[in-house]
Amino acid sequence: MEKTKESWLQRVEKMHPYQTMMYLGMFGSGLIFLFLTVAFLASGTGYFEQYGHKIPKAFILSTFVILYSGYTVSKLLIYFNEENLEKLKSTLSLTFILGLVFTILQFFGWRELTMMGVDFKGLPSGSFLYILSGIHIFHLLGVMVFSVIMLVQYNQNGKSEIQQILMLTNPFEKMRIRLFTTYWHFMDLIWLVLFLVFVLTF
């Protein structure tokens, strides 16, 4: 007997509520960034090239940082499957630190923009630079807070071998790491798109 192909709605119904919420959140966030990016491009970006403005060096550095964080976060599921709690914790900590460095560099990037004379008082295109990068930081901070919560739980469960085994064999925990990784990569992708748009407009 042939198996009937599942519709996308049936696949959604089988998802864990956390998965559904995250994918809906990603879809909503993607739309926000799309509309704001279109508005930014329509706001007269020729201003930057006309006055010889260059993309902030801090934005370039932060791009390398977030790319590296995408590599570290991809290791989490590997270490979980290997039941290596120490490497899992250290890699999660490193990913959090990289996210923090990225955030700090964004503030330095805003400072560079201000020194160039690009601020909220000028053309709308200047304001959109702050808004787009600021909303991205807001989303990234949310997933960084979640990484801290996970680290606290891992430290607590790591004190007992039984709790450690239960955690590392728990399908729910595996799903949490997969969702965390997916969302972090989503934030990486959003920034890379924004960075490319910024490069093309400067």
mmCIF file of C-alpha atoms in Angstrom:
data_model
loop_
_atom_site.group_PDB
_atom_site.id
_atom_site.type_symbol
_atom_site.label_atom_id
_atom_site.label_comp_id
_atom_site.label_asym_id
_atom_site.label_seq_id
_atom_site.Cartn_x
_atom_site.Cartn_y
_atom_site.Cartn_z
ATOM 1 C CA MET A 1 0.000 0.000 0.000
ATOM 2 C CA GLU A 2 1.427 3.370 -1.024
ATOM 3 C CA LYS A 3 2.015 5.997 1.625
ATOM 4 C CA THR A 4 0.177 9.269 1.056
ATOM 5 C CA LYS A 5 2.340 12.340 1.037
ATOM 6 C CA GLU A 6 1.893 14.550 4.092
ATOM 7 C CA SER A 7 0.685 18.081 3.451
ATOM 8 C CA TRP A 8 2.634 21.022 4.927
ATOM 9 C CA LEU A 9 -0.255 21.568 7.347
ATOM 10 C CA GLN A 10 0.019 17.996 8.662
ATOM 11 C CA ARG A 11 3.770 18.448 9.117
ATOM 12 C CA VAL A 12 3.160 21.663 11.053
ATOM 13 C CA GLU A 13 0.602 19.905 13.277
ATOM 14 C CA LYS A 14 3.204 17.265 14.188
ATOM 15 C CA MET A 15 5.745 19.883 15.247
ATOM 16 C CA HIS A 16 6.471 20.589 18.881
ATOM 17 C CA PRO A 17 4.860 23.901 19.990
ATOM 18 C CA TYR A 18 8.345 25.365 20.542
ATOM 19 C CA GLN A 19 9.256 24.578 16.940
ATOM 20 C CA THR A 20 6.059 26.135 15.630
ATOM 21 C CA MET A 21 6.568 29.274 17.726
ATOM 22 C CA MET A 22 10.185 29.662 16.594
ATOM 23 C CA TYR A 23 9.431 29.233 12.889
ATOM 24 C CA LEU A 24 6.522 31.676 13.119
ATOM 25 C CA GLY A 25 8.810 34.115 14.949
ATOM 26 C CA MET A 26 11.478 33.733 12.254
ATOM 27 C CA PHE A 27 8.881 34.338 9.550
ATOM 28 C CA GLY A 28 7.600 37.467 11.320
ATOM 29 C CA SER A 29 11.124 38.763 11.934
ATOM 30 C CA GLY A 30 12.054 38.099 8.318
ATOM 31 C CA LEU A 31 9.113 40.202 7.142
ATOM 32 C CA ILE A 32 10.095 43.067 9.467
ATOM 33 C CA PHE A 33 13.663 43.080 8.151
ATOM 34 C CA LEU A 34 12.409 42.814 4.559
ATOM 35 C CA PHE A 35 10.073 45.812 4.863
ATOM 36 C CA LEU A 36 12.676 47.923 6.682
ATOM 37 C CA THR A 37 15.376 47.038 4.129
ATOM 38 C CA VAL A 38 13.088 47.998 1.245
ATOM 39 C CA ALA A 39 12.275 51.253 3.048
ATOM 40 C CA PHE A 40 15.998 51.876 3.589
ATOM 41 C CA LEU A 41 16.796 51.361 -0.102
ATOM 42 C CA ALA A 42 13.902 53.627 -1.084
ATOM 43 C CA SER A 43 14.990 56.409 1.287
ATOM 44 C CA GLY A 44 17.781 57.762 -0.902
ATOM 45 C CA THR A 45 20.976 55.839 -0.119
ATOM 46 C CA GLY A 46 22.974 57.808 -2.705
ATOM 47 C CA TYR A 47 23.668 60.248 0.125
ATOM 48 C CA PHE A 48 26.437 58.012 1.498
ATOM 49 C CA GLU A 49 28.323 57.705 -1.787
ATOM 50 C CA GLN A 50 27.829 61.398 -2.581
ATOM 51 C CA TYR A 51 29.562 62.510 0.613
ATOM 52 C CA GLY A 52 32.272 59.852 0.480
ATOM 53 C CA HIS A 53 31.082 57.920 3.550
ATOM 54 C CA LYS A 54 32.578 54.477 4.082
ATOM 55 C CA ILE A 55 31.031 51.519 5.838
ATOM 56 C CA PRO A 56 32.145 51.453 9.513
ATOM 57 C CA LYS A 57 35.161 49.218 10.138
ATOM 58 C CA ALA A 58 33.405 47.872 13.244
ATOM 59 C CA PHE A 59 30.619 46.510 11.002
ATOM 60 C CA ILE A 60 33.234 44.667 8.928
ATOM 61 C CA LEU A 61 34.889 43.190 12.034
ATOM 62 C CA SER A 62 31.528 42.205 13.513
ATOM 63 C CA THR A 63 30.713 40.318 10.306
ATOM 64 C CA PHE A 64 33.790 38.110 10.751
ATOM 65 C CA VAL A 65 32.834 37.587 14.415
ATOM 66 C CA ILE A 66 29.289 36.481 13.650
ATOM 67 C CA LEU A 67 30.512 34.196 10.855
ATOM 68 C CA TYR A 68 32.818 32.479 13.333
ATOM 69 C CA SER A 69 29.959 32.203 15.831
ATOM 70 C CA GLY A 70 27.971 30.406 13.123
ATOM 71 C CA TYR A 71 30.772 27.835 12.980
ATOM 72 C CA THR A 72 30.920 27.379 16.771
ATOM 73 C CA VAL A 73 27.147 27.059 17.159
ATOM 74 C CA SER A 74 27.092 24.318 14.496
ATOM 75 C CA LYS A 75 29.302 22.209 16.806
ATOM 76 C CA LEU A 76 26.737 22.110 19.626
ATOM 77 C CA LEU A 77 24.626 19.293 18.235
ATOM 78 C CA ILE A 78 27.760 17.276 17.419
ATOM 79 C CA TYR A 79 28.980 17.478 21.024
ATOM 80 C CA PHE A 80 25.498 16.683 22.324
ATOM 81 C CA ASN A 81 25.337 13.543 20.169
ATOM 82 C CA GLU A 82 28.803 12.602 21.435
ATOM 83 C CA GLU A 83 27.510 13.129 25.006
ATOM 84 C CA ASN A 84 30.450 15.441 25.654
ATOM 85 C CA LEU A 85 29.020 17.891 28.189
ATOM 86 C CA GLU A 86 32.260 19.789 28.778
ATOM 87 C CA LYS A 87 32.781 20.593 25.097
ATOM 88 C CA LEU A 88 29.079 21.416 24.783
ATOM 89 C CA LYS A 89 29.317 23.952 27.625
ATOM 90 C CA SER A 90 32.602 25.490 26.452
ATOM 91 C CA THR A 91 31.338 25.866 22.874
ATOM 92 C CA LEU A 92 28.056 27.373 24.052
ATOM 93 C CA SER A 93 30.028 29.802 26.239
ATOM 94 C CA LEU A 94 32.261 30.739 23.301
ATOM 95 C CA THR A 95 29.202 31.311 21.104
ATOM 96 C CA PHE A 96 27.732 33.615 23.765
ATOM 97 C CA ILE A 97 31.019 35.557 24.030
ATOM 98 C CA LEU A 98 31.168 35.958 20.255
ATOM 99 C CA GLY A 99 27.600 37.259 20.310
ATOM 100 C CA LEU A 100 28.607 39.738 23.009
ATOM 101 C CA VAL A 101 31.652 40.877 21.010
ATOM 102 C CA PHE A 102 29.443 41.308 17.948
ATOM 103 C CA THR A 103 27.031 43.470 19.961
ATOM 104 C CA ILE A 104 29.845 45.666 21.318
ATOM 105 C CA LEU A 105 31.256 46.114 17.808
ATOM 106 C CA GLN A 106 27.837 47.251 16.625
ATOM 107 C CA PHE A 107 27.937 50.082 19.179
ATOM 108 C CA PHE A 108 31.382 51.049 17.895
ATOM 109 C CA GLY A 109 29.916 50.986 14.391
ATOM 110 C CA TRP A 110 27.187 53.410 15.473
ATOM 111 C CA ARG A 111 29.874 55.656 16.938
ATOM 112 C CA GLU A 112 31.723 55.653 13.603
ATOM 113 C CA LEU A 113 28.485 56.554 11.820
ATOM 114 C CA THR A 114 27.899 59.455 14.225
ATOM 115 C CA MET A 115 31.435 60.741 13.632
ATOM 116 C CA MET A 116 30.709 60.691 9.881
ATOM 117 C CA GLY A 117 27.645 62.830 10.482
ATOM 118 C CA VAL A 118 25.193 59.991 9.845
ATOM 119 C CA ASP A 119 22.550 60.176 12.575
ATOM 120 C CA PHE A 120 18.818 60.384 13.243
ATOM 121 C CA LYS A 121 18.771 64.127 12.485
ATOM 122 C CA GLY A 122 19.873 63.744 8.865
ATOM 123 C CA LEU A 123 18.341 61.884 5.967
ATOM 124 C CA PRO A 124 15.979 58.958 6.667
ATOM 125 C CA SER A 125 18.528 56.538 5.163
ATOM 126 C CA GLY A 126 20.884 57.300 8.070
ATOM 127 C CA SER A 127 18.176 56.530 10.609
ATOM 128 C CA PHE A 128 17.429 53.198 8.937
ATOM 129 C CA LEU A 129 21.050 52.101 9.447
ATOM 130 C CA TYR A 130 20.593 52.405 13.213
ATOM 131 C CA ILE A 131 17.114 50.885 13.180
ATOM 132 C CA LEU A 132 18.056 47.833 11.103
ATOM 133 C CA SER A 133 21.234 47.042 13.046
ATOM 134 C CA GLY A 134 19.487 47.836 16.346
ATOM 135 C CA ILE A 135 16.582 45.464 15.703
ATOM 136 C CA HIS A 136 19.088 42.774 14.722
ATOM 137 C CA ILE A 137 20.936 43.265 18.031
ATOM 138 C CA PHE A 138 17.612 43.051 19.899
ATOM 139 C CA HIS A 139 16.848 39.684 18.284
ATOM 140 C CA LEU A 140 20.382 38.411 18.906
ATOM 141 C CA LEU A 141 20.248 39.436 22.575
ATOM 142 C CA GLY A 142 17.130 37.310 22.962
ATOM 143 C CA VAL A 143 18.903 34.148 21.794
ATOM 144 C CA MET A 144 21.972 35.083 23.873
ATOM 145 C CA VAL A 145 19.812 35.192 27.014
ATOM 146 C CA PHE A 146 18.538 31.729 26.088
ATOM 147 C CA SER A 147 22.146 30.501 25.798
ATOM 148 C CA VAL A 148 22.830 31.712 29.358
ATOM 149 C CA ILE A 149 19.741 29.826 30.605
ATOM 150 C CA MET A 150 20.987 26.666 28.879
ATOM 151 C CA LEU A 151 24.465 27.073 30.400
ATOM 152 C CA VAL A 152 23.015 27.419 33.912
ATOM 153 C CA GLN A 153 20.951 24.259 33.411
ATOM 154 C CA TYR A 154 23.935 22.342 32.031
ATOM 155 C CA ASN A 155 26.065 23.343 35.029
ATOM 156 C CA GLN A 156 23.345 22.210 37.429
ATOM 157 C CA ASN A 157 22.742 18.890 35.663
ATOM 158 C CA GLY A 158 26.470 18.283 35.268
ATOM 159 C CA LYS A 159 26.929 17.917 39.021
ATOM 160 C CA SER A 160 25.300 14.494 39.007
ATOM 161 C CA GLU A 161 26.255 11.715 36.583
ATOM 162 C CA ILE A 162 22.678 10.417 36.525
ATOM 163 C CA GLN A 163 21.255 13.867 35.718
ATOM 164 C CA GLN A 164 23.948 14.328 33.095
ATOM 165 C CA ILE A 165 23.067 11.038 31.366
ATOM 166 C CA LEU A 166 19.347 11.826 31.500
ATOM 167 C CA MET A 167 19.937 15.249 29.964
ATOM 168 C CA LEU A 168 22.256 14.029 27.200
ATOM 169 C CA THR A 169 19.810 11.307 26.175
ATOM 170 C CA ASN A 170 16.732 13.533 26.346
ATOM 171 C CA PRO A 171 15.134 14.097 22.880
ATOM 172 C CA PHE A 172 13.625 17.371 24.138
ATOM 173 C CA GLU A 173 17.083 18.734 24.964
ATOM 174 C CA LYS A 174 18.315 17.723 21.523
ATOM 175 C CA MET A 175 15.394 19.611 19.986
ATOM 176 C CA ARG A 176 16.230 22.701 22.081
ATOM 177 C CA ILE A 177 19.815 22.711 20.826
ATOM 178 C CA ARG A 178 18.643 22.250 17.255
ATOM 179 C CA LEU A 179 16.213 25.171 17.586
ATOM 180 C CA PHE A 180 18.888 27.328 19.204
ATOM 181 C CA THR A 181 21.319 26.506 16.381
ATOM 182 C CA THR A 182 18.717 27.196 13.683
ATOM 183 C CA TYR A 183 17.776 30.569 15.159
ATOM 184 C CA TRP A 184 21.413 31.593 15.586
ATOM 185 C CA HIS A 185 22.119 30.740 11.940
ATOM 186 C CA PHE A 186 19.020 32.748 11.020
ATOM 187 C CA MET A 187 20.474 35.766 12.845
ATOM 188 C CA ASP A 188 23.790 35.186 11.005
ATOM 189 C CA LEU A 189 21.975 35.174 7.672
ATOM 190 C CA ILE A 190 19.977 38.317 8.485
ATOM 191 C CA TRP A 191 23.150 40.227 9.364
ATOM 192 C CA LEU A 192 24.984 39.013 6.233
ATOM 193 C CA VAL A 193 22.102 40.252 4.067
ATOM 194 C CA LEU A 194 22.031 43.592 5.911
ATOM 195 C CA PHE A 195 25.812 43.903 5.647
ATOM 196 C CA LEU A 196 25.679 43.230 1.905
ATOM 197 C CA VAL A 197 22.992 45.893 1.515
ATOM 198 C CA PHE A 198 25.093 48.347 3.550
ATOM 199 C CA VAL A 199 28.192 47.602 1.439
ATOM 200 C CA LEU A 200 26.273 48.211 -1.796
ATOM 201 C CA THR A 201 24.893 51.532 -0.566
ATOM 202 C CA PHE A 202 28.156 53.015 0.761
#
